[in-house]
Amino acid sequence: MSAVQRRAVTELLRVAPVADDLARRFEAAGYTLALVGGSVRDALLGRLGNDLDFTTDARPEQVLAIVRPWADAVWDVGIAFGTVGCRKRLAGSPDYQIEITTYRSEAYDRTSRKPEVSYGDSIEDDLVRRDFTVNAMAVALPGITFVDPHGGLADLAARVLRTPGTPEASFGDDPLRMMRAARFAAQLDFEVAPEVVAAMTDMAERIEIVSAERVRDELNKLIVSDHPRKGLELLVTTGLAEHVLPELPTLRLEVDEHHRHKDVYEHTLIVLEQAMALEQPGEPDLVLRLAALLHDIGKPRTRRFEADGRVSFHHHEMVGAHMSRKRLKALKYPKDVTDDITRLVELHLRFHGYGTGEWTDSAVRRYVRDAGPLLDRLHKLTRSDCTTRNKRKAATLARAYDSLEERIAQLAEQEELDSIRPDLDGNEIMKLLEVPPGPLVGKAYRHMLELRLEHGPMDHETAVAALREWWTANAPA
């Protein structure tokens, strides 16, 4: 028995109690059931989790009738696409999340953003419609019978992504599969077969008929994978990125202002990898990774050739933040995620604005205030943005950032840096100045906040005196 087979048997035996129990219920009702797709692939790779995918000749209504008396919870949100979900708990085991899909095929017409679903009659018909051969394998249950009509096991061993039929037919049926090719390359560290890459290149523009939400979800899975660079480079090489993330390939045309790399595109991919290295093990940070990917997209629009021969990108962080917001909105990212990423892009150069000298207390307070809850991510993004090959320069920048973090820690012991507020709140300001709510109170509040940032905490008497001094100069006639 090969190592692959041993891993598969071990994984399948682990889930056998729940899988066999479910399969026998389908058999008793006159239907077939098979573990399929990613579940079989992951079993062969020795990484099968508790999310199990099954396929069956039973129609969705019949599936519901079988699983409702058996499962601990059932949901039918995917029933329009032939999928029924359920949860099952066995004694001594964690919950199994199960999806059961009727044999099916799905295809887009030339303008639709939603696939048209039709049901198939055999598992072979179902498997030929799967995206890649490594996902077109099944294990018929009960009693383990391996079904592999398209050589998925051989491709898995070779670590290559091919389509069961022609890639043109596959991507014609569902253009999102082109994004999945990049995603699986990034997740599994597989190579994509040349004929698949060629079809992706020829058909790249067809991705535009797929909804932004589905594209975004595939992009997210790619970004948080173990090898996102591999998938991103495939998107750029095939031209898919020009339709889903056009700011990325545009970076290939630009020269980094420090001439540290061939182009800003290469620099960006290195920053992404360095940011990943600063994450907690096993906890990929989508916001940090997307900020790293987008942090320099403002450079193409701000490039200037200076008289001394240098290339400058003044204010590219502000332009990049605006561009990031526009792109993330187009991809339908949630508002909080969009806000966090654009803020990180906007702030990623703030550290360099202070040079490498000693940070004043005022500068530290403003840095912490502006970063807010994103401070830890900003630390990681700023450190990752150093890709110079000059070891002395890299060490100098690292020491400067170490110094900043030390200053933040020192001030945090003395002051509430996480929630910097003026020493007088709005109610106190209105009472002391004897004014109602309005713009003047806001101006007074902002003045007191600036004093707090510049000079640190004040006692009450000093704060009142400072407010009255400001009022003397700014009170209306």
Short mmCIF file of C-alpha atoms in Angstrom, two decimals:
data_model
loop_
_atom_site.label_atom_id
_atom_site.label_comp_id
_atom_site.label_asym_id
_atom_site.label_seq_id
_atom_site.Cartn_x
_atom_site.Cartn_y
_atom_site.Cartn_z
CA MET A 1 0.00 0.00 0.00
CA SER A 2 1.41 3.41 -0.96
CA ALA A 3 1.79 6.31 1.47
CA VAL A 4 -1.05 8.15 -0.30
CA GLN A 5 -3.34 5.15 0.07
CA ARG A 6 -2.41 4.72 3.73
CA ARG A 7 -3.21 8.38 4.44
CA ALA A 8 -6.53 8.06 2.63
CA VAL A 9 -7.55 4.91 4.50
CA THR A 10 -6.63 6.47 7.84
CA GLU A 11 -8.67 9.60 7.12
CA LEU A 12 -11.64 7.68 5.76
CA LEU A 13 -11.71 5.32 8.71
CA ARG A 14 -11.84 8.34 11.02
CA VAL A 15 -15.01 9.66 9.37
CA ALA A 16 -16.43 6.20 8.60
CA PRO A 17 -18.98 6.15 11.46
CA VAL A 18 -20.82 9.24 10.26
CA ALA A 19 -20.26 8.58 6.54
CA ASP A 20 -21.36 4.93 6.63
CA ASP A 21 -24.37 5.70 8.83
CA LEU A 22 -25.54 8.36 6.38
CA ALA A 23 -24.81 6.20 3.32
CA ARG A 24 -26.86 3.28 4.68
CA ARG A 25 -29.84 5.59 5.14
CA PHE A 26 -29.56 6.67 1.50
CA GLU A 27 -29.18 3.02 0.43
CA ALA A 28 -32.27 2.02 2.39
CA ALA A 29 -34.22 4.75 0.60
CA GLY A 30 -33.04 3.47 -2.78
CA TYR A 31 -30.34 6.07 -3.52
CA THR A 32 -26.56 6.16 -3.77
CA LEU A 33 -24.15 8.34 -1.81
CA ALA A 34 -20.46 9.09 -2.31
CA LEU A 35 -17.84 11.22 -0.61
CA VAL A 36 -16.65 13.53 -3.34
CA GLY A 37 -14.45 16.38 -4.49
CA GLY A 38 -12.32 18.24 -1.99
CA SER A 39 -13.08 15.74 0.76
CA VAL A 40 -11.54 12.87 -1.24
CA ARG A 41 -8.61 15.06 -2.32
CA ASP A 42 -7.93 16.10 1.27
CA ALA A 43 -8.22 12.51 2.51
CA LEU A 44 -5.54 11.51 0.01
CA LEU A 45 -3.38 14.42 1.19
CA GLY A 46 -3.89 13.44 4.84
CA ARG A 47 -5.67 16.70 5.71
CA LEU A 48 -9.36 15.81 5.77
CA GLY A 49 -11.25 17.90 8.31
CA ASN A 50 -14.79 17.64 9.62
CA ASP A 51 -16.37 19.42 6.65
CA LEU A 52 -17.56 16.60 4.38
CA ASP A 53 -18.92 16.86 0.83
CA PHE A 54 -21.18 14.15 -0.59
CA THR A 55 -22.95 13.65 -3.90
CA THR A 56 -26.07 11.58 -4.59
CA ASP A 57 -28.64 10.70 -7.24
CA ALA A 58 -31.40 11.76 -4.82
CA ARG A 59 -33.07 15.09 -5.56
CA PRO A 60 -32.84 17.84 -2.91
CA GLU A 61 -36.35 17.23 -1.56
CA GLN A 62 -35.54 13.53 -1.14
CA VAL A 63 -32.24 14.41 0.56
CA LEU A 64 -34.13 16.59 3.04
CA ALA A 65 -36.50 13.73 3.83
CA ILE A 66 -33.54 11.42 4.60
CA VAL A 67 -31.39 13.77 6.67
CA ARG A 68 -34.01 15.60 8.75
CA PRO A 69 -34.67 12.66 11.12
CA TRP A 70 -30.92 11.96 11.35
CA ALA A 71 -29.08 15.28 11.59
CA ASP A 72 -28.85 17.60 14.57
CA ALA A 73 -29.48 20.62 12.32
CA VAL A 74 -30.44 21.04 8.65
CA TRP A 75 -30.30 24.07 6.36
CA ASP A 76 -31.43 24.46 2.78
CA VAL A 77 -29.97 27.84 1.77
CA GLY A 78 -28.20 26.14 -1.16
CA ILE A 79 -31.14 24.06 -2.29
CA ALA A 80 -31.59 26.15 -5.46
CA PHE A 81 -28.18 24.79 -6.51
CA GLY A 82 -29.03 21.25 -5.45
CA THR A 83 -27.23 21.37 -2.08
CA VAL A 84 -28.55 20.49 1.38
CA GLY A 85 -26.43 21.19 4.46
CA CYS A 86 -26.59 19.58 7.86
CA ARG A 87 -24.69 19.11 11.11
CA LYS A 88 -24.19 15.79 12.89
CA ARG A 89 -22.54 15.08 16.21
CA LEU A 90 -21.33 11.65 17.26
CA ALA A 91 -20.38 10.78 20.83
CA GLY A 92 -16.72 11.58 21.46
CA SER A 93 -16.30 13.44 18.14
CA PRO A 94 -16.53 17.08 17.10
CA ASP A 95 -19.43 18.19 14.94
CA TYR A 96 -19.40 17.20 11.30
CA GLN A 97 -20.50 19.87 8.83
CA ILE A 98 -21.97 18.05 5.85
CA GLU A 99 -23.08 19.16 2.39
CA ILE A 100 -24.97 16.79 0.12
CA THR A 101 -25.36 17.80 -3.52
CA THR A 102 -27.44 16.10 -6.19
CA TYR A 103 -25.52 15.01 -9.28
CA ARG A 104 -25.47 18.16 -11.32
CA SER A 105 -24.05 20.28 -14.08
CA GLU A 106 -24.07 24.05 -14.17
CA ALA A 107 -23.26 26.53 -16.89
CA TYR A 108 -23.41 30.26 -17.57
CA ASP A 109 -24.89 31.76 -20.69
CA ARG A 110 -23.05 34.68 -22.27
CA THR A 111 -24.52 37.36 -20.02
CA SER A 112 -25.71 35.67 -16.82
CA ARG A 113 -24.03 36.24 -13.49
CA LYS A 114 -25.76 33.18 -11.99
CA PRO A 115 -25.21 29.60 -13.14
CA GLU A 116 -28.12 27.58 -14.49
CA VAL A 117 -28.34 24.31 -12.59
CA SER A 118 -29.47 21.03 -14.08
CA TYR A 119 -29.31 17.60 -12.47
CA GLY A 120 -27.31 14.65 -13.79
CA ASP A 121 -28.11 10.96 -13.73
CA SER A 122 -24.78 9.36 -12.81
CA ILE A 123 -21.72 10.04 -10.72
CA GLU A 124 -19.60 9.93 -13.88
CA ASP A 125 -21.69 12.77 -15.36
CA ASP A 126 -21.23 14.69 -12.13
CA LEU A 127 -17.47 14.19 -11.95
CA VAL A 128 -16.79 15.27 -15.53
CA ARG A 129 -18.41 18.62 -14.63
CA ARG A 130 -16.06 19.18 -11.69
CA ASP A 131 -13.43 21.90 -11.92
CA PHE A 132 -10.19 19.87 -11.71
CA THR A 133 -9.27 16.21 -11.85
CA VAL A 134 -7.97 16.27 -8.26
CA ASN A 135 -11.50 17.35 -7.26
CA ALA A 136 -13.19 14.86 -9.61
CA MET A 137 -12.63 11.76 -7.49
CA ALA A 138 -15.23 10.03 -5.32
CA VAL A 139 -15.54 7.23 -2.79
CA ALA A 140 -18.84 5.37 -3.14
CA LEU A 141 -20.39 4.35 0.18
CA PRO A 142 -21.10 2.21 2.13
CA GLY A 143 -18.17 -0.03 1.49
CA ILE A 144 -15.31 2.00 0.10
CA THR A 145 -15.20 2.01 -3.72
CA PHE A 146 -12.78 4.48 -5.27
CA VAL A 147 -14.08 6.29 -8.38
CA ASP A 148 -11.46 8.14 -10.45
CA PRO A 149 -12.43 8.31 -14.14
CA HIS A 150 -10.14 11.26 -15.01
CA GLY A 151 -6.80 10.38 -13.45
CA GLY A 152 -7.14 12.62 -10.44
CA LEU A 153 -4.96 10.40 -8.27
CA ALA A 154 -2.07 10.60 -10.75
CA ASP A 155 -2.42 14.37 -10.98
CA LEU A 156 -2.52 14.61 -7.20
CA ALA A 157 0.72 12.65 -6.99
CA ALA A 158 2.25 14.91 -9.66
CA ARG A 159 0.88 18.01 -7.87
CA VAL A 160 -0.67 19.37 -11.04
CA LEU A 161 -4.05 20.95 -11.79
CA ARG A 162 -5.85 19.73 -14.91
CA THR A 163 -9.50 19.79 -15.92
CA PRO A 164 -11.53 16.57 -16.44
CA GLY A 165 -12.55 17.66 -19.94
CA THR A 166 -11.02 20.43 -22.02
CA PRO A 167 -10.24 23.56 -20.00
CA GLU A 168 -12.13 25.63 -22.57
CA ALA A 169 -15.31 23.64 -21.93
CA SER A 170 -14.77 23.76 -18.17
CA PHE A 171 -14.21 27.52 -18.04
CA GLY A 172 -17.05 28.04 -20.48
CA ASP A 173 -19.37 26.20 -18.09
CA ASP A 174 -18.17 28.24 -15.10
CA PRO A 175 -15.62 31.06 -15.60
CA LEU A 176 -15.04 31.26 -11.85
CA ARG A 177 -13.03 28.05 -12.21
CA MET A 178 -10.21 30.18 -13.62
CA MET A 179 -10.02 31.96 -10.26
CA ARG A 180 -10.19 28.57 -8.54
CA ALA A 181 -7.16 27.41 -10.51
CA ALA A 182 -5.15 30.27 -9.00
CA ARG A 183 -6.67 29.65 -5.59
CA PHE A 184 -5.86 25.91 -5.55
CA ALA A 185 -2.35 26.60 -6.82
CA ALA A 186 -1.91 28.90 -3.82
CA GLN A 187 -3.59 26.61 -1.29
CA LEU A 188 -2.04 23.31 -2.38
CA ASP A 189 1.22 24.62 -3.87
CA PHE A 190 0.38 22.80 -7.11
CA GLU A 191 1.42 23.68 -10.65
CA VAL A 192 -1.23 24.48 -13.24
CA ALA A 193 -1.02 22.45 -16.46
CA PRO A 194 0.13 24.46 -19.51
CA GLU A 195 -3.10 23.88 -21.44
CA VAL A 196 -5.07 25.18 -18.45
CA VAL A 197 -2.92 28.32 -18.24
CA ALA A 198 -3.39 28.85 -21.98
CA ALA A 199 -7.18 28.60 -21.69
CA MET A 200 -7.20 30.98 -18.71
CA THR A 201 -5.23 33.48 -20.78
CA ASP A 202 -7.49 33.17 -23.82
CA MET A 203 -10.72 33.34 -21.77
CA ALA A 204 -9.73 35.79 -19.02
CA GLU A 205 -12.29 38.44 -19.91
CA ARG A 206 -15.10 35.92 -19.41
CA ILE A 207 -14.58 36.27 -15.65
CA GLU A 208 -16.51 39.54 -15.91
CA ILE A 209 -19.85 37.70 -16.13
CA VAL A 210 -19.29 36.27 -12.63
CA SER A 211 -20.67 38.28 -9.70
CA ALA A 212 -18.26 40.42 -7.71
CA GLU A 213 -19.16 38.52 -4.53
CA ARG A 214 -18.08 35.15 -5.95
CA VAL A 215 -14.84 36.63 -7.31
CA ARG A 216 -14.15 38.25 -3.94
CA ASP A 217 -14.68 35.00 -2.06
CA GLU A 218 -12.20 33.15 -4.29
CA LEU A 219 -9.71 36.02 -3.97
CA ASN A 220 -10.00 35.88 -0.18
CA LYS A 221 -9.26 32.15 -0.14
CA LEU A 222 -6.23 32.77 -2.34
CA ILE A 223 -4.95 35.65 -0.20
CA VAL A 224 -5.15 33.73 3.11
CA SER A 225 -3.56 30.57 1.65
CA ASP A 226 -0.04 29.40 2.44
CA HIS A 227 1.32 30.44 -0.97
CA PRO A 228 -0.66 33.50 -2.13
CA ARG A 229 2.21 34.76 -4.28
CA LYS A 230 1.86 31.71 -6.51
CA GLY A 231 -1.82 32.36 -7.13
CA LEU A 232 -1.38 36.11 -7.60
CA GLU A 233 1.38 35.63 -10.14
CA LEU A 234 -0.89 33.27 -12.07
CA LEU A 235 -3.68 35.86 -12.08
CA VAL A 236 -1.27 38.46 -13.43
CA THR A 237 0.36 36.15 -16.00
CA THR A 238 -2.95 35.01 -17.48
CA GLY A 239 -4.49 38.50 -17.54
CA LEU A 240 -7.23 37.61 -15.04
CA ALA A 241 -5.92 40.23 -12.64
CA GLU A 242 -6.65 42.94 -15.20
CA HIS A 243 -10.34 42.13 -14.76
CA VAL A 244 -10.53 41.50 -11.01
CA LEU A 245 -7.62 43.47 -9.48
CA PRO A 246 -6.16 45.66 -12.25
CA GLU A 247 -4.08 47.73 -9.85
CA LEU A 248 -1.76 44.77 -9.29
CA PRO A 249 -0.45 44.17 -12.84
CA THR A 250 -0.15 47.94 -13.30
CA LEU A 251 2.63 47.88 -10.71
CA ARG A 252 4.87 45.91 -13.06
CA LEU A 253 5.44 49.06 -15.10
CA GLU A 254 6.81 51.11 -12.24
CA VAL A 255 10.35 51.42 -10.88
CA ASP A 256 10.71 51.61 -7.12
CA GLU A 257 12.02 54.98 -6.05
CA HIS A 258 14.92 53.40 -4.19
CA HIS A 259 15.82 51.16 -7.16
CA ARG A 260 15.78 48.23 -4.76
CA HIS A 261 13.85 45.96 -7.10
CA LYS A 262 13.04 45.58 -10.74
CA ASP A 263 9.57 47.02 -10.13
CA VAL A 264 7.02 47.88 -7.48
CA TYR A 265 5.11 44.68 -8.32
CA GLU A 266 8.00 42.53 -7.09
CA HIS A 267 8.41 44.75 -4.04
CA THR A 268 4.70 44.35 -3.25
CA LEU A 269 4.83 40.55 -3.35
CA ILE A 270 7.84 40.57 -1.02
CA VAL A 271 6.02 42.90 1.40
CA LEU A 272 3.08 40.48 1.38
CA GLU A 273 5.33 37.53 2.21
CA GLN A 274 7.13 39.48 4.96
CA ALA A 275 3.80 40.52 6.48
CA MET A 276 2.73 36.87 6.51
CA ALA A 277 5.88 35.99 8.44
CA LEU A 278 4.80 38.37 11.22
CA GLU A 279 1.36 36.78 11.68
CA GLN A 280 0.50 34.45 14.53
CA PRO A 281 1.12 30.86 13.36
CA GLY A 282 -1.99 29.38 11.82
CA GLU A 283 -3.88 32.71 11.91
CA PRO A 284 -3.78 34.33 8.46
CA ASP A 285 -4.82 37.99 8.61
CA LEU A 286 -6.86 38.93 5.54
CA VAL A 287 -6.85 42.66 6.37
CA LEU A 288 -3.07 42.80 6.84
CA ARG A 289 -2.41 40.80 3.68
CA LEU A 290 -4.72 42.90 1.52
CA ALA A 291 -3.19 46.09 2.94
CA ALA A 292 0.26 44.75 2.03
CA LEU A 293 -0.96 43.91 -1.47
CA LEU A 294 -2.53 47.33 -2.02
CA HIS A 295 -0.17 49.60 -0.09
CA ASP A 296 1.70 50.94 -3.13
CA ILE A 297 -1.04 50.95 -5.80
CA GLY A 298 -0.98 54.75 -5.76
CA LYS A 299 2.54 54.87 -7.18
CA PRO A 300 1.67 54.63 -10.89
CA ARG A 301 -0.56 57.71 -10.64
CA THR A 302 1.93 59.76 -8.63
CA ARG A 303 5.18 58.94 -10.40
CA ARG A 304 7.31 61.99 -11.17
CA PHE A 305 10.77 62.24 -12.75
CA GLU A 306 12.80 64.78 -10.77
CA ALA A 307 15.48 67.07 -12.20
CA ASP A 308 18.23 65.16 -10.41
CA GLY A 309 17.19 61.90 -12.09
CA ARG A 310 15.32 60.44 -9.13
CA VAL A 311 11.80 59.08 -9.38
CA SER A 312 9.33 60.29 -6.75
CA PHE A 313 5.86 59.14 -5.71
CA HIS A 314 4.71 62.00 -3.48
CA HIS A 315 1.45 61.35 -1.60
CA HIS A 316 1.06 57.92 -3.16
CA GLU A 317 -0.26 56.65 0.17
CA MET A 318 -3.25 59.03 0.01
CA VAL A 319 -3.95 58.26 -3.65
CA GLY A 320 -3.51 54.54 -2.92
CA ALA A 321 -5.99 54.69 -0.03
CA HIS A 322 -8.60 56.24 -2.34
CA MET A 323 -7.93 53.64 -5.03
CA SER A 324 -8.08 50.83 -2.48
CA ARG A 325 -11.47 51.96 -1.23
CA LYS A 326 -12.82 52.10 -4.79
CA ARG A 327 -11.53 48.61 -5.64
CA LEU A 328 -12.72 47.02 -2.39
CA LYS A 329 -16.18 48.54 -2.86
CA ALA A 330 -16.31 47.16 -6.39
CA LEU A 331 -15.51 43.70 -5.00
CA LYS A 332 -18.27 44.12 -2.38
CA TYR A 333 -16.04 43.91 0.69
CA PRO A 334 -17.76 44.73 4.00
CA LYS A 335 -17.46 48.35 5.08
CA ASP A 336 -15.41 47.60 8.20
CA VAL A 337 -12.88 45.57 6.21
CA THR A 338 -12.68 48.30 3.56
CA ASP A 339 -12.20 51.00 6.19
CA ASP A 340 -9.41 49.10 7.95
CA ILE A 341 -7.48 48.31 4.78
CA THR A 342 -7.70 51.82 3.36
CA ARG A 343 -6.61 53.29 6.70
CA LEU A 344 -3.54 51.04 6.77
CA VAL A 345 -2.67 52.03 3.20
CA GLU A 346 -3.03 55.68 4.14
CA LEU A 347 -0.81 55.33 7.23
CA HIS A 348 1.87 52.98 5.91
CA LEU A 349 4.40 55.80 5.36
CA ARG A 350 3.69 57.70 8.58
CA PHE A 351 6.65 56.12 10.34
CA HIS A 352 9.07 57.35 7.67
CA GLY A 353 7.78 60.89 8.04
CA TYR A 354 9.51 61.10 11.41
CA GLY A 355 12.88 59.97 10.07
CA THR A 356 15.12 57.81 12.21
CA GLY A 357 15.62 60.24 15.05
CA GLU A 358 14.19 60.23 18.56
CA TRP A 359 10.42 60.30 18.63
CA THR A 360 8.86 63.04 20.75
CA ASP A 361 6.02 62.19 23.10
CA SER A 362 3.71 64.26 20.93
CA ALA A 363 4.66 62.30 17.80
CA VAL A 364 4.12 58.98 19.55
CA ARG A 365 0.68 60.03 20.82
CA ARG A 366 -0.41 61.15 17.36
CA TYR A 367 0.86 57.94 15.78
CA VAL A 368 -1.08 55.81 18.25
CA ARG A 369 -4.17 58.00 18.00
CA ASP A 370 -4.22 57.84 14.20
CA ALA A 371 -3.68 54.07 14.09
CA GLY A 372 -6.28 53.35 16.75
CA PRO A 373 -7.17 49.63 16.90
CA LEU A 374 -5.05 49.02 13.78
CA LEU A 375 -1.79 49.80 15.61
CA ASP A 376 -0.55 46.20 15.74
CA ARG A 377 -1.28 45.68 12.05
CA LEU A 378 0.38 49.00 11.22
CA HIS A 379 3.51 47.85 13.07
CA LYS A 380 3.59 44.69 10.95
CA LEU A 381 2.88 46.47 7.66
CA THR A 382 5.53 49.12 8.28
CA ARG A 383 8.18 46.56 9.19
CA SER A 384 7.25 44.47 6.15
CA ASP A 385 7.60 47.45 3.83
CA CYS A 386 11.38 47.39 4.26
CA THR A 387 12.69 45.25 1.40
CA THR A 388 16.06 46.89 0.85
CA ARG A 389 18.97 44.60 0.07
CA ASN A 390 21.26 47.00 1.94
CA LYS A 391 21.71 45.17 5.24
CA ARG A 392 23.00 48.27 7.04
CA LYS A 393 19.99 50.32 5.96
CA ALA A 394 17.60 47.52 6.89
CA ALA A 395 19.17 47.24 10.34
CA THR A 396 18.92 51.00 10.84
CA LEU A 397 15.22 51.00 9.96
CA ALA A 398 14.57 48.03 12.23
CA ARG A 399 16.29 49.78 15.16
CA ALA A 400 14.28 52.94 14.51
CA TYR A 401 11.03 51.00 14.62
CA ASP A 402 12.16 49.11 17.71
CA SER A 403 12.74 52.51 19.31
CA LEU A 404 9.25 53.66 18.35
CA GLU A 405 7.62 50.57 19.85
CA GLU A 406 9.65 51.10 23.03
CA ARG A 407 8.45 54.72 23.22
CA ILE A 408 4.85 53.57 22.75
CA ALA A 409 5.25 51.04 25.57
CA GLN A 410 6.83 53.63 27.87
CA LEU A 411 4.08 56.18 27.30
CA ALA A 412 1.39 53.52 27.59
CA GLU A 413 2.56 52.88 31.15
CA GLN A 414 2.08 56.56 31.97
CA GLU A 415 -0.97 57.46 29.90
CA GLU A 416 -4.04 55.83 28.40
CA LEU A 417 -2.69 55.80 24.85
CA ASP A 418 -5.37 53.41 23.61
CA SER A 419 -8.09 56.00 24.24
CA ILE A 420 -6.56 59.46 24.12
CA ARG A 421 -9.16 62.10 24.96
CA PRO A 422 -9.02 65.75 26.06
CA ASP A 423 -8.74 66.44 29.76
CA LEU A 424 -12.17 68.15 29.58
CA ASP A 425 -15.13 66.47 27.91
CA GLY A 426 -17.90 68.17 25.97
CA ASN A 427 -20.21 68.58 28.97
CA GLU A 428 -17.47 70.23 31.02
CA ILE A 429 -16.62 72.56 28.13
CA MET A 430 -20.26 73.69 27.78
CA LYS A 431 -20.57 74.24 31.51
CA LEU A 432 -17.33 76.22 31.85
CA LEU A 433 -17.98 78.39 28.79
CA GLU A 434 -21.72 78.62 29.41
CA VAL A 435 -22.56 77.75 25.81
CA PRO A 436 -25.10 75.33 24.31
CA PRO A 437 -24.19 72.40 22.07
CA GLY A 438 -22.89 73.51 18.70
CA PRO A 439 -19.84 74.09 16.47
CA LEU A 440 -18.03 76.14 19.12
CA VAL A 441 -18.03 73.21 21.51
CA GLY A 442 -16.53 71.01 18.79
CA LYS A 443 -13.79 73.55 18.11
CA ALA A 444 -13.00 73.83 21.82
CA TYR A 445 -12.93 70.03 22.13
CA ARG A 446 -10.50 69.69 19.21
CA HIS A 447 -8.27 72.38 20.71
CA MET A 448 -8.13 70.56 24.03
CA LEU A 449 -7.38 67.30 22.20
CA GLU A 450 -4.46 68.94 20.39
CA LEU A 451 -3.09 70.15 23.72
CA ARG A 452 -3.45 66.64 25.12
CA LEU A 453 -1.58 65.15 22.17
CA GLU A 454 1.14 67.80 22.27
CA HIS A 455 1.76 68.01 26.01
CA GLY A 456 0.23 64.90 27.57
CA PRO A 457 -2.23 64.80 30.47
CA MET A 458 -2.99 68.03 32.36
CA ASP A 459 -4.48 68.40 35.82
CA HIS A 460 -7.98 69.87 35.99
CA GLU A 461 -6.91 73.36 36.97
CA THR A 462 -4.38 73.62 34.15
CA ALA A 463 -6.91 72.27 31.64
CA VAL A 464 -9.54 74.83 32.71
CA ALA A 465 -7.01 77.64 32.41
CA ALA A 466 -6.02 76.46 28.92
CA LEU A 467 -9.68 76.33 27.85
CA ARG A 468 -10.36 79.84 29.14
CA GLU A 469 -7.27 81.15 27.36
CA TRP A 470 -8.51 79.66 24.11
CA TRP A 471 -11.99 81.13 24.73
CA THR A 472 -10.57 84.59 25.24
CA ALA A 473 -9.05 84.44 21.76
CA ASN A 474 -11.92 82.65 20.00
CA ALA A 475 -15.18 83.67 21.70
CA PRO A 476 -17.65 85.31 19.27
CA ALA A 477 -18.14 89.05 19.65
#
